[in-house]
Amino acid sequence: MQVLIDNYHLYLRGLGTTLQICLYAGLLTLVVGTFIAGCRVAPLTPLRAFGTAWVTVFRNCPLAVVLFFMAFGIPALGINASYFVFGTIGLALYTSAFVCEAIRSGINAVSPGQAEAARSVGLGFGQTLRLVILPQAVRSIIPPLGSVMIAMIKNSAIAGAFGIGGDLYAVGIRQSSAQGEEIIPVLLGVALGYLIITIPAGLLLGYVERKVAIAR
Amino acid sequence: MRNGKLTAAAIAASTGLLLSACGSGSSSEEGFSAPVAENPSFEQGTTMAEYADSGEITIGTKKDQPLFGLENLNGEMQGFDVAIGEIIAGKLGIPADKINWKETPSKNRELYIEQGKVDMVVATYTINDKRAERVTFAGPYYEAGQDLMVKQSNDSITGPESLRDSEAKVCSARGSTPSERIREYIDPSRLVLFDTYSKCADALRNGQAQAVTTDNSILMGLVSENENQFKVVGNTFSEEPYGIGITKGDTKFCQFINDSLRTAAENGTYQEAWNSSAGKVSEKTPELPELQSCG
Amino acid sequence: MTEVSTDTPMIRVSAVDKYFGSLHVLKDINLEIPRGQVVVVLGPSGSGKSTLCRVLNRLETIDSGAVAVDGVPLPEEGRALAELRADVGMVFQQFNLFAHKSIIDNVTLGPIKVRKLGKDEAREEGMRLLRRVGIADQAEKYPAQLSGGQQQRAAIARALAMRPKVMLFDEPTSALDPEMVNEVLEVMAGLADEGMTMLVVSHEMGFARRAAHRVLFMADGEVVEDSSPETFFDSPGSERAKDFLGKILTH
């Protein structure tokens, strides 16, 4: 365990990088996922087709493949950015398919009469979704969305493998392979780091869940 | 045997023309062939006598390392390590087609020697003290070292020092020793890490990184796989002496291997082995490094 | 009994057909409702009366024919349709109040977001409407805290807050306990007295007799009878209407 104490600053930096990836990817994936969910329930057929195609592609493609396309496909088109940007966007796009499905299932759990009532007072599709459906869907969205987000936090290790480095998992790899440290304590440190992120995330979700359950 | 007909033909031709151990093999690029001693005699009870009598030897090598140990699509073994193995086998009177090539990944090298799965290991095998506790090293037969690979058009990166004040991003394999050493020269934020070096080559090609760093032996392989795109800077900044691993304590065999290497260097076989393999992408032919004592 | 008017009718339905899969739910419906008229639509379940009601603000699409409200053909899905729906009030069988909003917020949502009224102005108007339907004291409560009758009255207030040209009622009292039916019908009758154009899908005969100018009887997707309430209830012209009346009167 000495390795953890001696190298705590490396773990801290790794934790910081992982947190950064998760924060940016998390925000982006919520926006994209919500938009795609909107497409999937939209009254216009092309939008629905787009949403379905999006989910089909990103849900059925292994994350590593998505990240591979981001890291090597996009630069091949002449678009260069840091691997942090590519990895974060790749992770967000991949996760957005799951975010979309969590939101869509929540939307479907809201009685269709709510949407009809909203439309009958003249609200447009976007207003109906934003003002009436989503606020009510939140309660049933939060639990599956929480699972999606926690999965994303863990998946950030894979994003880290695509050139980013310096994330929590990469710190573990570096110490065990390159610096020849015992693998078990090193990986325990890595696991601990992820728990430091995921457990508070879980608690926060539980809190939000209770909060929205009261608000009606 | 896994060597192709071409090599077999070359062996037949060369043994016909040049008797015993003092000739040179074919100098055609693909068809390096080591000279094979006819009926060499060895002191009874030695490892050499055992292998010479059986007429066969099992050599552990990499099969995925271009220019050093690579099994091509036809199942033929190619590379500098393979050539070195053939030179030593030849000294034992064992022709290339009697060598059993056993794929030996890095993490299994000591284990295979200890378990007797291989008779010797020639597999980009860096000599170090920790490994020497479990196996005996003959050689070194080559002095590899960490180097940089850049695009062919790049003249600004000439070595690790030239990276210090640049913006260049450098790619390496995560968890590798080279990825640690390069941190002495660049800020970690400029270090790009992937799980394989071929991804680094892609990053270099599409401009996401300006240099790739690891042992020059690996870099040369990447250069040969991506013709006319990359070059090795040729300014090594670490010492990775490649040795030949054998059973711990087999001093006589170790000395025999060292003698064989020395002879090969003197009569030009060593240089031919290099030229037919790694020499294809390297401007200078190495000297045989100073050999270590066999203890 | 329809008044002769040079005005365009408030609602014009021409040759409308609609299918649910292979089921022909509206068969060549033609209908004009002049301004100020109160129409009650009756019929057995599955006769298409609710579908007709929902077709009028395009909650259901039609397969052929045309629907126009106040002379404007119903547009395709989009902004224009939303604008048109704002002019057509709708009251549902299941109330469909927005469950996450208080009663007053239910009433003011449309005026604020669609009519772009100021919050204060919308609230003032909303409270006036809630007083009118008799539930001003419930304004800050959530729908689930109200009785069915109160909820339906709130739903009517929500529809009225848009200042609609016409009101559609889709079985507004069917989901209510019997003792709550009247409070809702009274509000509706009050509206009728003020001259609101209304189409009411309902089996409430008392309301039909008292407030309706016209009764439509539908069966199997067709308008079978189109007459005054007196004529319809006292001397229905068709066997199917007689049969239907027999059933609901003995019920």
PDB file of C-alpha atoms in Angstrom, chain B residues 178-294:
ATOM      1  CA  PRO B 178      10.315   4.622 -23.116  1.00  0.00           C
ATOM      2  CA  SER B 179       7.156   6.526 -22.168  1.00  0.00           C
ATOM      3  CA  GLU B 180       8.708   7.088 -18.751  1.00  0.00           C
ATOM      4  CA  ARG B 181      12.136   8.118 -19.998  1.00  0.00           C
ATOM      5  CA  ILE B 182      10.742  10.717 -22.415  1.00  0.00           C
ATOM      6  CA  ARG B 183       9.176  12.551 -19.468  1.00  0.00           C
ATOM      7  CA  GLU B 184      12.648  13.848 -18.688  1.00  0.00           C
ATOM      8  CA  TYR B 185      12.467  15.889 -21.866  1.00  0.00           C
ATOM      9  CA  ILE B 186       8.841  16.943 -22.295  1.00  0.00           C
ATOM     10  CA  ASP B 187       5.912  17.978 -20.162  1.00  0.00           C
ATOM     11  CA  PRO B 188       3.415  15.113 -19.623  1.00  0.00           C
ATOM     12  CA  SER B 189       0.748  17.203 -21.345  1.00  0.00           C
ATOM     13  CA  ARG B 190       2.662  16.736 -24.595  1.00  0.00           C
ATOM     14  CA  LEU B 191       2.837  12.982 -24.152  1.00  0.00           C
ATOM     15  CA  VAL B 192       0.291  10.998 -26.161  1.00  0.00           C
ATOM     16  CA  LEU B 193      -0.204   7.412 -25.032  1.00  0.00           C
ATOM     17  CA  PHE B 194      -1.790   4.492 -26.847  1.00  0.00           C
ATOM     18  CA  ASP B 195      -1.822   0.789 -26.223  1.00  0.00           C
ATOM     19  CA  THR B 196       0.083  -0.050 -29.404  1.00  0.00           C
ATOM     20  CA  TYR B 197       2.802   1.653 -31.423  1.00  0.00           C
ATOM     21  CA  SER B 198       0.866   1.210 -34.652  1.00  0.00           C
ATOM     22  CA  LYS B 199      -1.681   3.700 -33.254  1.00  0.00           C
ATOM     23  CA  CYS B 200       1.213   6.062 -32.611  1.00  0.00           C
ATOM     24  CA  ALA B 201       2.221   5.673 -36.254  1.00  0.00           C
ATOM     25  CA  ASP B 202      -1.317   6.679 -37.249  1.00  0.00           C
ATOM     26  CA  ALA B 203      -1.189   9.681 -34.943  1.00  0.00           C
ATOM     27  CA  LEU B 204       2.133  10.688 -36.506  1.00  0.00           C
ATOM     28  CA  ARG B 205       0.742  10.262 -40.009  1.00  0.00           C
ATOM     29  CA  ASN B 206      -2.303  12.450 -39.441  1.00  0.00           C
ATOM     30  CA  GLY B 207      -0.469  15.135 -37.540  1.00  0.00           C
ATOM     31  CA  GLN B 208      -1.835  14.440 -34.064  1.00  0.00           C
ATOM     32  CA  ALA B 209       1.722  13.767 -32.884  1.00  0.00           C
ATOM     33  CA  GLN B 210       5.057  15.000 -34.214  1.00  0.00           C
ATOM     34  CA  ALA B 211       7.244  12.170 -32.959  1.00  0.00           C
ATOM     35  CA  VAL B 212       7.005   8.575 -31.791  1.00  0.00           C
ATOM     36  CA  THR B 213       9.452   7.267 -29.239  1.00  0.00           C
ATOM     37  CA  THR B 214      10.515   3.777 -28.237  1.00  0.00           C
ATOM     38  CA  ASP B 215      13.421   1.426 -28.956  1.00  0.00           C
ATOM     39  CA  ASN B 216      14.912   2.069 -32.370  1.00  0.00           C
ATOM     40  CA  SER B 217      14.374  -1.613 -33.242  1.00  0.00           C
ATOM     41  CA  ILE B 218      10.618  -1.129 -33.004  1.00  0.00           C
ATOM     42  CA  LEU B 219      10.770   2.228 -34.759  1.00  0.00           C
ATOM     43  CA  MET B 220      12.667   0.712 -37.664  1.00  0.00           C
ATOM     44  CA  GLY B 221       9.912  -1.861 -37.991  1.00  0.00           C
ATOM     45  CA  LEU B 222       7.320   0.927 -38.153  1.00  0.00           C
ATOM     46  CA  VAL B 223       9.384   2.731 -40.776  1.00  0.00           C
ATOM     47  CA  SER B 224       9.561  -0.411 -42.919  1.00  0.00           C
ATOM     48  CA  GLU B 225       5.810  -0.940 -42.625  1.00  0.00           C
ATOM     49  CA  ASN B 226       5.058   2.625 -43.736  1.00  0.00           C
ATOM     50  CA  GLU B 227       7.283   3.072 -46.724  1.00  0.00           C
ATOM     51  CA  ASN B 228       8.670   6.541 -47.421  1.00  0.00           C
ATOM     52  CA  GLN B 229       6.604   8.204 -44.717  1.00  0.00           C
ATOM     53  CA  PHE B 230       8.719   8.122 -41.593  1.00  0.00           C
ATOM     54  CA  LYS B 231      12.338   8.047 -40.562  1.00  0.00           C
ATOM     55  CA  VAL B 232      14.232   7.205 -37.393  1.00  0.00           C
ATOM     56  CA  VAL B 233      16.147  10.203 -36.116  1.00  0.00           C
ATOM     57  CA  GLY B 234      19.143   8.014 -35.237  1.00  0.00           C
ATOM     58  CA  ASN B 235      20.117   9.657 -31.987  1.00  0.00           C
ATOM     59  CA  THR B 236      19.585   7.079 -29.275  1.00  0.00           C
ATOM     60  CA  PHE B 237      19.266   8.208 -25.686  1.00  0.00           C
ATOM     61  CA  SER B 238      19.264   4.922 -23.804  1.00  0.00           C
ATOM     62  CA  GLU B 239      21.167   1.685 -23.974  1.00  0.00           C
ATOM     63  CA  GLU B 240      19.270  -1.501 -24.616  1.00  0.00           C
ATOM     64  CA  PRO B 241      21.824  -4.251 -25.256  1.00  0.00           C
ATOM     65  CA  TYR B 242      20.064  -7.193 -26.893  1.00  0.00           C
ATOM     66  CA  GLY B 243      21.326 -10.527 -25.620  1.00  0.00           C
ATOM     67  CA  ILE B 244      20.660 -14.177 -26.299  1.00  0.00           C
ATOM     68  CA  GLY B 245      18.999 -15.866 -23.359  1.00  0.00           C
ATOM     69  CA  ILE B 246      19.996 -19.424 -22.453  1.00  0.00           C
ATOM     70  CA  THR B 247      19.692 -21.704 -19.458  1.00  0.00           C
ATOM     71  CA  LYS B 248      21.084 -20.110 -16.327  1.00  0.00           C
ATOM     72  CA  GLY B 249      24.719 -21.082 -15.760  1.00  0.00           C
ATOM     73  CA  ASP B 250      25.437 -22.747 -19.138  1.00  0.00           C
ATOM     74  CA  THR B 251      28.767 -20.959 -19.461  1.00  0.00           C
ATOM     75  CA  LYS B 252      30.197 -23.138 -22.210  1.00  0.00           C
ATOM     76  CA  PHE B 253      27.197 -22.593 -24.462  1.00  0.00           C
ATOM     77  CA  CYS B 254      27.375 -18.898 -23.722  1.00  0.00           C
ATOM     78  CA  GLN B 255      31.014 -18.787 -24.736  1.00  0.00           C
ATOM     79  CA  PHE B 256      30.265 -20.774 -27.858  1.00  0.00           C
ATOM     80  CA  ILE B 257      27.594 -18.255 -28.838  1.00  0.00           C
ATOM     81  CA  ASN B 258      29.925 -15.348 -28.194  1.00  0.00           C
ATOM     82  CA  ASP B 259      32.634 -16.996 -30.302  1.00  0.00           C
ATOM     83  CA  SER B 260      30.137 -17.583 -33.062  1.00  0.00           C
ATOM     84  CA  LEU B 261      29.076 -13.926 -32.980  1.00  0.00           C
ATOM     85  CA  ARG B 262      32.670 -12.763 -33.071  1.00  0.00           C
ATOM     86  CA  THR B 263      33.456 -14.983 -36.060  1.00  0.00           C
ATOM     87  CA  ALA B 264      30.332 -13.789 -37.847  1.00  0.00           C
ATOM     88  CA  ALA B 265      31.352 -10.185 -37.279  1.00  0.00           C
ATOM     89  CA  GLU B 266      34.838 -10.900 -38.601  1.00  0.00           C
ATOM     90  CA  ASN B 267      33.788 -12.693 -41.755  1.00  0.00           C
ATOM     91  CA  GLY B 268      30.947 -10.352 -42.617  1.00  0.00           C
ATOM     92  CA  THR B 269      28.023 -12.698 -41.934  1.00  0.00           C
ATOM     93  CA  TYR B 270      26.858 -10.466 -39.086  1.00  0.00           C
ATOM     94  CA  GLN B 271      26.799  -7.442 -41.384  1.00  0.00           C
ATOM     95  CA  GLU B 272      24.933  -9.390 -44.046  1.00  0.00           C
ATOM     96  CA  ALA B 273      22.387 -10.494 -41.500  1.00  0.00           C
ATOM     97  CA  TRP B 274      21.859  -6.847 -40.637  1.00  0.00           C
ATOM     98  CA  ASN B 275      21.734  -5.642 -44.218  1.00  0.00           C
ATOM     99  CA  SER B 276      19.146  -8.235 -45.167  1.00  0.00           C
ATOM    100  CA  SER B 277      16.855  -7.173 -42.350  1.00  0.00           C
ATOM    101  CA  ALA B 278      16.998  -4.007 -40.255  1.00  0.00           C
ATOM    102  CA  GLY B 279      19.638  -2.591 -42.589  1.00  0.00           C
ATOM    103  CA  LYS B 280      16.912  -1.978 -45.135  1.00  0.00           C
ATOM    104  CA  VAL B 281      15.723   1.050 -43.201  1.00  0.00           C
ATOM    105  CA  SER B 282      18.908   1.970 -41.373  1.00  0.00           C
ATOM    106  CA  GLU B 283      21.690   4.014 -42.880  1.00  0.00           C
ATOM    107  CA  LYS B 284      24.563   2.692 -40.830  1.00  0.00           C
ATOM    108  CA  THR B 285      25.480  -0.904 -40.175  1.00  0.00           C
ATOM    109  CA  PRO B 286      26.201  -1.490 -36.506  1.00  0.00           C
ATOM    110  CA  GLU B 287      29.403  -2.894 -35.117  1.00  0.00           C
ATOM    111  CA  LEU B 288      29.109  -5.993 -32.991  1.00  0.00           C
ATOM    112  CA  PRO B 289      29.013  -4.565 -29.452  1.00  0.00           C
ATOM    113  CA  GLU B 290      31.619  -5.538 -26.925  1.00  0.00           C
ATOM    114  CA  LEU B 291      30.610  -8.950 -25.646  1.00  0.00           C
ATOM    115  CA  GLN B 292      29.979  -9.553 -21.975  1.00  0.00           C
ATOM    116  CA  SER B 293      31.822 -12.225 -20.121  1.00  0.00           C
ATOM    117  CA  CYS B 294      29.871 -15.390 -19.608  1.00  0.00           C
TER     118      CYS B 294
END
